[in-house]
PDB file of C-alpha atoms in Angstrom:
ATOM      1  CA  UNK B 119       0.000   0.000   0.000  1.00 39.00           C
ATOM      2  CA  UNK B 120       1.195   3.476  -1.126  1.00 43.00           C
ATOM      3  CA  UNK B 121       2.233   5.659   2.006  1.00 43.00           C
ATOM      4  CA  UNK B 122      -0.158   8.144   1.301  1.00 41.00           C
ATOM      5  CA  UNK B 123      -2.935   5.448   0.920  1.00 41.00           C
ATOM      6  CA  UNK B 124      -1.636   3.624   4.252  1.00 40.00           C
ATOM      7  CA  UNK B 125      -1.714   7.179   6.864  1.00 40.00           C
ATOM      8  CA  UNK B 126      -4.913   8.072   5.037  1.00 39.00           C
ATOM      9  CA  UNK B 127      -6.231   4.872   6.404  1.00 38.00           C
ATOM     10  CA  UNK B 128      -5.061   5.309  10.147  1.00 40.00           C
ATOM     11  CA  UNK B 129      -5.443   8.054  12.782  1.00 41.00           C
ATOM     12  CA  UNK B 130      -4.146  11.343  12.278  1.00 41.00           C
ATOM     13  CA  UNK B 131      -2.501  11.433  15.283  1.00 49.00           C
ATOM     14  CA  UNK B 132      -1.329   8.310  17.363  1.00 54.00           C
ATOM     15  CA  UNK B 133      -0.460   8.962  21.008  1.00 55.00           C
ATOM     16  CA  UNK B 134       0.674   6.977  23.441  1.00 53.00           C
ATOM     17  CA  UNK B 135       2.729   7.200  26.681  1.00 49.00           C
ATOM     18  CA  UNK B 136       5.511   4.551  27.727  1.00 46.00           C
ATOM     19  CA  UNK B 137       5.034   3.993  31.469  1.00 46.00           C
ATOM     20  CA  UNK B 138       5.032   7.734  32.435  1.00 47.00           C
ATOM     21  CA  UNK B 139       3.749   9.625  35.356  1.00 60.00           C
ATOM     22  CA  UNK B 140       2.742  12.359  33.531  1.00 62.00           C
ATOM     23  CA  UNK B 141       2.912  15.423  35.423  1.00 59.00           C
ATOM     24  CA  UNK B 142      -0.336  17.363  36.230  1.00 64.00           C
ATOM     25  CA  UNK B 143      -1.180  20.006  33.309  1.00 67.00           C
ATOM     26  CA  UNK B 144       1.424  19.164  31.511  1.00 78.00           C
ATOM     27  CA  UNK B 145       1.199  19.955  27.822  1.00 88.00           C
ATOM     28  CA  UNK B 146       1.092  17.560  25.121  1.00 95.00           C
ATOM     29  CA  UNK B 147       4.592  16.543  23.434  1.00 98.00           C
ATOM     30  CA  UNK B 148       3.183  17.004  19.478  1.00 98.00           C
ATOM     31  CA  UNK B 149       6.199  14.823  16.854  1.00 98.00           C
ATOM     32  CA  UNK B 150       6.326  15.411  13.594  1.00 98.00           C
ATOM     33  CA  UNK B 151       7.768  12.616  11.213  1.00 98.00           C
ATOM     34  CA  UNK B 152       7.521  11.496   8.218  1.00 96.00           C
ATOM     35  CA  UNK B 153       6.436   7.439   7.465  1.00 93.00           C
ATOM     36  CA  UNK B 154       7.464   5.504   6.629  1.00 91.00           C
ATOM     37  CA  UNK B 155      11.256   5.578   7.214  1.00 94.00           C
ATOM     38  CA  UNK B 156      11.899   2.351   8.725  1.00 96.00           C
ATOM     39  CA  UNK B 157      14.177   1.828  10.953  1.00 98.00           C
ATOM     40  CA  UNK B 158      13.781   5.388  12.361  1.00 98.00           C
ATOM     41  CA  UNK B 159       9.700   5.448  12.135  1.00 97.00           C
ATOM     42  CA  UNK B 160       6.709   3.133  10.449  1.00 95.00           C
ATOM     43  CA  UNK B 161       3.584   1.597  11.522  1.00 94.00           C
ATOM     44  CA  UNK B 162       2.383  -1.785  12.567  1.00 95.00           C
ATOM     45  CA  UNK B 163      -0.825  -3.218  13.228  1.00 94.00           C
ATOM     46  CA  UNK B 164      -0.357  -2.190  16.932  1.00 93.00           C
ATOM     47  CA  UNK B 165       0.533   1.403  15.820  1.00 94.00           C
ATOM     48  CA  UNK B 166       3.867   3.260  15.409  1.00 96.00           C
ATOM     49  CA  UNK B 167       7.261   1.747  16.144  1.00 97.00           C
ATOM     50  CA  UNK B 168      10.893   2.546  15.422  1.00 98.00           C
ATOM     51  CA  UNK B 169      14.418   4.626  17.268  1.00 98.00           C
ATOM     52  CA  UNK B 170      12.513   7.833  17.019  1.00 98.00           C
ATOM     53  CA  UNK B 171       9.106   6.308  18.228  1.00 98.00           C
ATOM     54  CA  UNK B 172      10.988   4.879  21.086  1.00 98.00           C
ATOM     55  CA  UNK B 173      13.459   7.744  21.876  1.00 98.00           C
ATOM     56  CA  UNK B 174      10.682  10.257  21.845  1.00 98.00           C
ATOM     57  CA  UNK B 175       8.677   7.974  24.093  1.00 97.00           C
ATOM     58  CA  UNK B 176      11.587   8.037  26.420  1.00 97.00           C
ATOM     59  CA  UNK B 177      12.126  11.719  26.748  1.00 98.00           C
ATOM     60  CA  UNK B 178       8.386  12.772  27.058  1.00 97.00           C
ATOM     61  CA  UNK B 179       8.658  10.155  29.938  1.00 96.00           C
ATOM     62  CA  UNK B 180      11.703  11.859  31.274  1.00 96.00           C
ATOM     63  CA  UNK B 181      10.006  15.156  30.756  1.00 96.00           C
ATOM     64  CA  UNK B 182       6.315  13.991  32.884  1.00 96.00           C
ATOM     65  CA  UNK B 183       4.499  14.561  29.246  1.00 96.00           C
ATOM     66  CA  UNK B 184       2.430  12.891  27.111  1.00 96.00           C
ATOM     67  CA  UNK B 185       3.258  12.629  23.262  1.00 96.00           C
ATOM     68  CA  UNK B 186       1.478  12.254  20.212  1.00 96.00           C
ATOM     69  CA  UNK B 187       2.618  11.236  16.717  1.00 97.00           C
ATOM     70  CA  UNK B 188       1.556  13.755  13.819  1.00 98.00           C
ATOM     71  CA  UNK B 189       2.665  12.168  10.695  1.00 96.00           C
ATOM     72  CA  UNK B 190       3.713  14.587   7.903  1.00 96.00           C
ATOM     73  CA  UNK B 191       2.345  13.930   4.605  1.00 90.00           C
ATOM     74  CA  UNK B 192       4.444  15.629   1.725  1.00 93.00           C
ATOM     75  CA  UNK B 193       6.447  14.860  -1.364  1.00 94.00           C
ATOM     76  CA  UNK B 194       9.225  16.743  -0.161  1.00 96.00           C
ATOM     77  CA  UNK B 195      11.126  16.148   3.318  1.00 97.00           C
ATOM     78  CA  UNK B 196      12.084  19.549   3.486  1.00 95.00           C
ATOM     79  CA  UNK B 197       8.444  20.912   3.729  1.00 97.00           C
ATOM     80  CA  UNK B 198       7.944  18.946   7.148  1.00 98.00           C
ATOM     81  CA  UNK B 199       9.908  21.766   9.080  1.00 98.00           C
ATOM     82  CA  UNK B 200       6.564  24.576   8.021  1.00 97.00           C
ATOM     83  CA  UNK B 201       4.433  22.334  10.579  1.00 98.00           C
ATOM     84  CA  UNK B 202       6.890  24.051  13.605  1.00 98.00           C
ATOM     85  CA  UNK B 203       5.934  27.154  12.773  1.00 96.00           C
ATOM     86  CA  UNK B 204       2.289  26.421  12.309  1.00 97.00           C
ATOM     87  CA  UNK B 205       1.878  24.843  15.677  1.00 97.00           C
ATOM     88  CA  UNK B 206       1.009  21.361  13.769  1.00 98.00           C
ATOM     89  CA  UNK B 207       4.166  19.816  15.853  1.00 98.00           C
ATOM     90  CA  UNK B 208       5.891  20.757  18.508  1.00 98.00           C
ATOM     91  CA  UNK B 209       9.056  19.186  17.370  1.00 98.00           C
ATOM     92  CA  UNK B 210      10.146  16.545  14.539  1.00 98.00           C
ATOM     93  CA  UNK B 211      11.862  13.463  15.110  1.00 98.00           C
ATOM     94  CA  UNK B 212      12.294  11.709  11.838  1.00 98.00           C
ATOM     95  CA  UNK B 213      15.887  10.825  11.105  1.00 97.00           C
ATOM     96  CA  UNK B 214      16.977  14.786  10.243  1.00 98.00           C
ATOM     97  CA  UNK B 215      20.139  15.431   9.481  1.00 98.00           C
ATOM     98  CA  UNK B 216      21.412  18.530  10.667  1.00 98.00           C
ATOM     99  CA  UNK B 217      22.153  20.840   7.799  1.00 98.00           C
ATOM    100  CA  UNK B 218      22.978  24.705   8.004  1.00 97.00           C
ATOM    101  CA  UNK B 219      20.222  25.094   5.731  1.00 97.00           C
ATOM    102  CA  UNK B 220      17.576  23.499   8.281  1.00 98.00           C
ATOM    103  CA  UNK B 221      19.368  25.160  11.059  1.00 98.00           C
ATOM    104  CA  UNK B 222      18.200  28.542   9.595  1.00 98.00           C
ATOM    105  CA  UNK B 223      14.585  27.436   9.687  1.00 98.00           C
ATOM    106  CA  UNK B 224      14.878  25.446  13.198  1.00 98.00           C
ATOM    107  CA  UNK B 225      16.693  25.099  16.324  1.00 98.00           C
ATOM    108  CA  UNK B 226      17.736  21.708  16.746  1.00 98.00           C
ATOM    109  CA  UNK B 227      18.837  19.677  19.767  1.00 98.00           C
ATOM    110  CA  UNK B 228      22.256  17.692  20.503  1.00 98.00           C
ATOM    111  CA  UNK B 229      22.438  15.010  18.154  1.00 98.00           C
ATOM    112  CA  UNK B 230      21.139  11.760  18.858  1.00 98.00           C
ATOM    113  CA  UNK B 231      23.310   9.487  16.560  1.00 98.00           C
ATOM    114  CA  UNK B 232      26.036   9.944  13.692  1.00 98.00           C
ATOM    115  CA  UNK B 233      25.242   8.199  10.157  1.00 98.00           C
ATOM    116  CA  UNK B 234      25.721   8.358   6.428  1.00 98.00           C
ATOM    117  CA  UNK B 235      24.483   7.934   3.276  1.00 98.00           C
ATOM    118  CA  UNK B 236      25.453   4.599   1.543  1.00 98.00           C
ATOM    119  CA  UNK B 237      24.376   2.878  -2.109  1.00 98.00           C
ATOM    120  CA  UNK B 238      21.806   0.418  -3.120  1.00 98.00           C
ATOM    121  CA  UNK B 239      22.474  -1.346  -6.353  1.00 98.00           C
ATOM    122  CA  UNK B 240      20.727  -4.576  -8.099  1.00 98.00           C
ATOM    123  CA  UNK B 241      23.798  -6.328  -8.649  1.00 98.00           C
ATOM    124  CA  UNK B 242      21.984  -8.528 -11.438  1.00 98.00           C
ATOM    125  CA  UNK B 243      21.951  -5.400 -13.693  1.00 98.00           C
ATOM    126  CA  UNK B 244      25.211  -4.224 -11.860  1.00 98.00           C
ATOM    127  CA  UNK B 245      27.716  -5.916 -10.781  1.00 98.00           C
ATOM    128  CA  UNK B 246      30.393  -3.684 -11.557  1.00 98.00           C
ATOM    129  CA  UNK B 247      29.012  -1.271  -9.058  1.00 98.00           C
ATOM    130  CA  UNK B 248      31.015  -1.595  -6.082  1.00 98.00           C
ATOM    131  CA  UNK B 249      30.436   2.426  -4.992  1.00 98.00           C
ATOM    132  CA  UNK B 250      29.900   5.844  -5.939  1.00 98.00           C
ATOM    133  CA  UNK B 251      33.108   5.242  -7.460  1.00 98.00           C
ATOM    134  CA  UNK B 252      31.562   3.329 -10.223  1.00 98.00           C
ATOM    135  CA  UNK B 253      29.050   5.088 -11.335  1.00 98.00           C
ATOM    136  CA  UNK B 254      29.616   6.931 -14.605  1.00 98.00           C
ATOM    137  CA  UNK B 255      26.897   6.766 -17.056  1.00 98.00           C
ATOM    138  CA  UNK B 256      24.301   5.345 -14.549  1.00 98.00           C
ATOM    139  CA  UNK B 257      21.387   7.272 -12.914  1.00 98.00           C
ATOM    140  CA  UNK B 258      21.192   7.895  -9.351  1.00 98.00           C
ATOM    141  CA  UNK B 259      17.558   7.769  -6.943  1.00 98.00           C
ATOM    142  CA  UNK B 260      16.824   9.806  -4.485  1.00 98.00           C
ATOM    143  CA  UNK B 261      13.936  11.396  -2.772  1.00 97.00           C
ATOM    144  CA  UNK B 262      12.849  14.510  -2.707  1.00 97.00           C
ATOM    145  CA  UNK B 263      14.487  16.967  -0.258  1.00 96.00           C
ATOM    146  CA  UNK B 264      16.609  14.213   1.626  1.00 97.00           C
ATOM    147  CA  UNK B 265      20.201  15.199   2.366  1.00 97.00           C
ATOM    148  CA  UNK B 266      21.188  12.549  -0.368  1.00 98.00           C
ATOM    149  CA  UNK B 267      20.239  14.273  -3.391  1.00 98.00           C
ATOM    150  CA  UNK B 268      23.026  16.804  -2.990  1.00 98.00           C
ATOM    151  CA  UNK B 269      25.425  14.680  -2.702  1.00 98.00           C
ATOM    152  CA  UNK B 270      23.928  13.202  -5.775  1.00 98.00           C
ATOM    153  CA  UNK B 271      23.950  16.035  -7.296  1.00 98.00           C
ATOM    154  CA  UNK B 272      27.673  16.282  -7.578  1.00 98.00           C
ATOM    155  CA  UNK B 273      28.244  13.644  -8.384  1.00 98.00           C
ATOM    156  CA  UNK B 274      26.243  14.277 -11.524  1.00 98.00           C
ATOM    157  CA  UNK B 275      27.950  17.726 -11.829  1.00 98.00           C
ATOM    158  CA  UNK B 276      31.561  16.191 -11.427  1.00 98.00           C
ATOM    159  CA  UNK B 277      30.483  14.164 -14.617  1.00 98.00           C
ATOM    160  CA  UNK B 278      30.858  11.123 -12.343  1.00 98.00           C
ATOM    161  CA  UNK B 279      27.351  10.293 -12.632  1.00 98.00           C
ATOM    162  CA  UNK B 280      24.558  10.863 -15.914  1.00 98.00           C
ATOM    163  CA  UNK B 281      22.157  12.292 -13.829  1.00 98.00           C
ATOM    164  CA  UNK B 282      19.905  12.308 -10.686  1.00 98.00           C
ATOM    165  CA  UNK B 283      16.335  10.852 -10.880  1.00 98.00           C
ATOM    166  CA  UNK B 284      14.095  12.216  -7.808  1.00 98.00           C
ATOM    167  CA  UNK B 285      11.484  10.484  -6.368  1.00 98.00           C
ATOM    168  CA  UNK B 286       8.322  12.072  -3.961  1.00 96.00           C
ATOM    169  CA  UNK B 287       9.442  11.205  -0.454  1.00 94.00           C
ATOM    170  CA  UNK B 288       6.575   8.538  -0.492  1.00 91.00           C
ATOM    171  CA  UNK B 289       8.069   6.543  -3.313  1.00 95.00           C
ATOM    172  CA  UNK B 290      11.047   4.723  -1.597  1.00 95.00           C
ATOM    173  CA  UNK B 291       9.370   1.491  -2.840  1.00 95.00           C
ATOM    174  CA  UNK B 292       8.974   2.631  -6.383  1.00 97.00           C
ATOM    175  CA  UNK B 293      12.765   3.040  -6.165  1.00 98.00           C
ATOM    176  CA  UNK B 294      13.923   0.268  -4.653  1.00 98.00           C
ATOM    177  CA  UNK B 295      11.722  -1.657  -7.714  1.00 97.00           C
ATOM    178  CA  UNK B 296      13.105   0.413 -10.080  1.00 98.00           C
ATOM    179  CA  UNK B 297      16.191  -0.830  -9.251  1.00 98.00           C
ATOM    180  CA  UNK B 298      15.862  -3.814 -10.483  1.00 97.00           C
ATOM    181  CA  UNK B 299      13.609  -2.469 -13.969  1.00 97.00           C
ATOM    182  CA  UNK B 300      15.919  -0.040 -15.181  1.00 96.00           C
ATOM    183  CA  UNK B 301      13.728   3.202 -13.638  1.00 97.00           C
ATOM    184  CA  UNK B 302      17.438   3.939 -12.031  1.00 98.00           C
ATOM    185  CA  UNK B 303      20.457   2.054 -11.323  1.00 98.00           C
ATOM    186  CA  UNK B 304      21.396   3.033  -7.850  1.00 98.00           C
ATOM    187  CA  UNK B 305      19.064   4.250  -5.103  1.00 98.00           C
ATOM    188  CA  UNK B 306      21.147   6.447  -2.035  1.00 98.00           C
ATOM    189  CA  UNK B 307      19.964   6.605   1.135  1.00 98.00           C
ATOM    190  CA  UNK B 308      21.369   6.689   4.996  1.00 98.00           C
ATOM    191  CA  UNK B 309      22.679   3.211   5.401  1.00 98.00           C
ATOM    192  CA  UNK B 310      19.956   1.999   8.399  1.00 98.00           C
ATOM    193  CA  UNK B 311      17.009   2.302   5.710  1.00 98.00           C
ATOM    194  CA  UNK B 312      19.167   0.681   2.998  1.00 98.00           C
ATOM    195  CA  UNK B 313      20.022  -2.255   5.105  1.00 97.00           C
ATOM    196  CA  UNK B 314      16.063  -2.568   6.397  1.00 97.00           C
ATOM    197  CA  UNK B 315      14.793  -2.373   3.151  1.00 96.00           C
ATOM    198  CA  UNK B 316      17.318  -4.661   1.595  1.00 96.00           C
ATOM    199  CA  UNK B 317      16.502  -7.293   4.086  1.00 95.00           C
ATOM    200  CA  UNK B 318      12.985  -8.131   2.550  1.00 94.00           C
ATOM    201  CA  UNK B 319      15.299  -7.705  -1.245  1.00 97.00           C
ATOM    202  CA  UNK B 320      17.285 -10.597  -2.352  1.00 96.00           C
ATOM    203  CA  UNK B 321      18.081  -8.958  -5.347  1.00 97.00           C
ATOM    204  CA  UNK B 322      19.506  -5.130  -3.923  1.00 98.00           C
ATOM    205  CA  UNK B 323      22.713  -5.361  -1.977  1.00 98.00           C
ATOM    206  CA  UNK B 324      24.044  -2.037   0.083  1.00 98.00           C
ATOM    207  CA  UNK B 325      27.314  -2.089  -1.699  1.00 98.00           C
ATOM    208  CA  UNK B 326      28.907   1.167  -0.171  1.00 98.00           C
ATOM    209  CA  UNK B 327      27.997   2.971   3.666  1.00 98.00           C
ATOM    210  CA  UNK B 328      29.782   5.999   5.025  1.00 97.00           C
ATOM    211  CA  UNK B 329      30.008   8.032   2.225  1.00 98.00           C
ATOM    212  CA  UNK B 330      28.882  10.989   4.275  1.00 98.00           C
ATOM    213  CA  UNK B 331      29.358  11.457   8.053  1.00 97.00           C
ATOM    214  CA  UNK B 332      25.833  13.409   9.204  1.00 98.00           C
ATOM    215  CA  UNK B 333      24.622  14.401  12.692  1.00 98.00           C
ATOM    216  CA  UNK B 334      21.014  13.389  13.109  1.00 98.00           C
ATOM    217  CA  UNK B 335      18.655  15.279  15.666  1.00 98.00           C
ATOM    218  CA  UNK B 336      15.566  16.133  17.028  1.00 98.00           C
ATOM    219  CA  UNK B 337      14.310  19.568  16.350  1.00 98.00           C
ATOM    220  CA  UNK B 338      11.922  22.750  17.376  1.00 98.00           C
ATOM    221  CA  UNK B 339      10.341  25.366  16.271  1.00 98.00           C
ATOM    222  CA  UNK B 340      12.969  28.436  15.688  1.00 98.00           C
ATOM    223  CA  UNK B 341      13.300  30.315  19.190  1.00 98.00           C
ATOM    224  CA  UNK B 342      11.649  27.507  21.125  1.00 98.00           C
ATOM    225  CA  UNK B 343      14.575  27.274  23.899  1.00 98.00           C
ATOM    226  CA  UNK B 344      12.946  25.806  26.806  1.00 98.00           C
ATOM    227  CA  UNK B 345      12.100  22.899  24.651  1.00 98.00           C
ATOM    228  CA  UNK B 346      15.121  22.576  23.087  1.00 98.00           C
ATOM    229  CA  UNK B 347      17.104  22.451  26.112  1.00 98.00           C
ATOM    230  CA  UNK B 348      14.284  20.472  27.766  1.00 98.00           C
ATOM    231  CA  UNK B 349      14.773  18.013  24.764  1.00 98.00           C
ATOM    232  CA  UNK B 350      18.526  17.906  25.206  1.00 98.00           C
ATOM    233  CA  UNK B 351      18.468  17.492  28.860  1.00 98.00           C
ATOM    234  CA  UNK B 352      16.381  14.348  28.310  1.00 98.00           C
ATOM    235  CA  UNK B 353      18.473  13.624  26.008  1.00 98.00           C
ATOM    236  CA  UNK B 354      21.238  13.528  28.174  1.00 97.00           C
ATOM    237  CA  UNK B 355      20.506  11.480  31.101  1.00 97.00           C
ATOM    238  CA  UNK B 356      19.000   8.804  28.335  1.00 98.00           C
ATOM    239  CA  UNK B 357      22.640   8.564  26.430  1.00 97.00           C
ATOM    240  CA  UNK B 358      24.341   8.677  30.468  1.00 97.00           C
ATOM    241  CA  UNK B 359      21.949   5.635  31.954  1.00 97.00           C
ATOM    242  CA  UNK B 360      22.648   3.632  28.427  1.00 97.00           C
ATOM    243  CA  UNK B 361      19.362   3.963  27.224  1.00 97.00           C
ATOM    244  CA  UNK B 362      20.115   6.000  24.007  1.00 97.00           C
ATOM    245  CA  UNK B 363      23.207   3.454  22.713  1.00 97.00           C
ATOM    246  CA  UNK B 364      21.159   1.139  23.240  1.00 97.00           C
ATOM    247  CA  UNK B 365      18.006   2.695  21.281  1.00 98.00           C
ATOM    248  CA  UNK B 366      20.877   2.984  18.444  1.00 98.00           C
ATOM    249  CA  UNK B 367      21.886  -0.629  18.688  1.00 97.00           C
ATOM    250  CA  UNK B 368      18.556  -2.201  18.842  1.00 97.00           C
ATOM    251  CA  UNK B 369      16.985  -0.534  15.871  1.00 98.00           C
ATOM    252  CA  UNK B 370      19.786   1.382  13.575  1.00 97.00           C
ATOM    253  CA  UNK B 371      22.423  -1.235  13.787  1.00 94.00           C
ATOM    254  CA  UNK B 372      25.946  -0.778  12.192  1.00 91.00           C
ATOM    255  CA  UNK B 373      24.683   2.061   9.720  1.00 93.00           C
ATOM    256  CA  UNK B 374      24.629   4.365  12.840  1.00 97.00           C
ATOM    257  CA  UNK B 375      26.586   4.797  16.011  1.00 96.00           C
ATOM    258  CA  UNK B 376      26.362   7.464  19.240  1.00 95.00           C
ATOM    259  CA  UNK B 377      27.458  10.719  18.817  1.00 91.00           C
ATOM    260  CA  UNK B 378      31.225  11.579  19.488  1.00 76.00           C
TER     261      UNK B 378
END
């Protein structure tokens, strides 16, 4: 089922606390993210699950609040950080790398973990396609405002690659399958969705990881201090008592590792 199809069909908003005492009055703890990007977020039949699902459980624990999942519905990642200023969200959680461009438009928190981008290929069609290195002549996927399509990009403009096909952020799948009928011949991506996808894909095979080193994070609304530093303070005491490395271990895996 087609993303848009599958949140159409559930609950706009999902909430859920994770053995909390909440604290009396306390406001609601509004995330915005963007599904399905499994390992980070996606739903089940028993509702949302994933690191950010379970690290944003965690800190509105810490912080005596209740949260609720608002998932963001566009074709372009870049368009979920509007909902901050509009109130929709109070803050996103949904594998964001931190970018100077997005720290113009939002204040984000510490980061939570360290990853990069890495390369799908179908080695049936490819298997001379070891890494970006090989690439010449061969079209690259991405989708739409992820932090992969300018390193794509360059590549293309570095005449290293032909050119840089760009999916809506709800067509991951289409990509992956394209793989494999010629839409595009390699699909780039941070390496824990790669490897989760890839799982279920006996054809595709991550053939490169860390070809970028990006800081991931949580982030609010421009100006928004008290929850930022509210955030990172949570934060914090998660990554000192082991929780957070552990969050990282559990559901990112070797495409991801605490911040240093």
């Amino acid at each position: 089922m087609k993303r848009r199809h599958l949140l159409a069909a559930l609950p706009v908003l999902a909430t859920g606390v994770f053995g909390a005492r909440i604290a009396k009055g306390a406001p609601l703890l509004k995330v915005g993210a963007a599904l399905p990007d499994p390992p980070f977020e996606f739903m089940t039949k028993d509702g949302p699950a994933g690191f950010d699902i379970a690290l944003m459980q965690r800190i509105a624990e810490t912080l005596g609040r209740e949260w609720q999942l608002v998932p963001y519905q566009g074709a372009d990642f870049n368009g979920i950080f509007a909902g901050l200023d509009s109130g929709t969200y109070d803050c996103i959680a949904s594998g964001a790398t931190i970018t100077p461009e997005r720290q113009r438009i939002a204040d984000f928190c510490a980061p939570y973990v360290v990853s990069g981008q890495s390369l799908v290929v179908d080695p049936g069609r490819h298997p001379g396609v070891h890494g970006i290195a090989d690439l010449k002549g061969l079209v690259i996927g991405v989708q739409r405002g992820n932090t992969s399509q300018p390193v794509a990009n360059k590549l293309v403009a570095e005449h290293r690659a032909a050119r840089v096909r760009v999916y809506a952020y709800d067509e991951i799948e289409k990509a992956l399958d394209d793989l494999s009928t010629g839409g595009c011949d390699a699909f780039m991506k941070l390496a824990p969705v790669t490897e989760w996808f890839v799982r279920d894909r006996p054809k595709l095979a991550v053939v490169e990881t860390g070809i970028t080193r990006e800081r991931l994070g949580v982030c609010v609304r421009k100006g928004n201090t008290a929850l930022r530093d509210a955030i990172d303070k949570a934060q914090a005491s998660l990554m000192t008592d082991g929780t957070l490395p552990a969050l990282i271990k559990q559901w990112l895996g070797k495409g991801a590792t605490v911040p240093w």
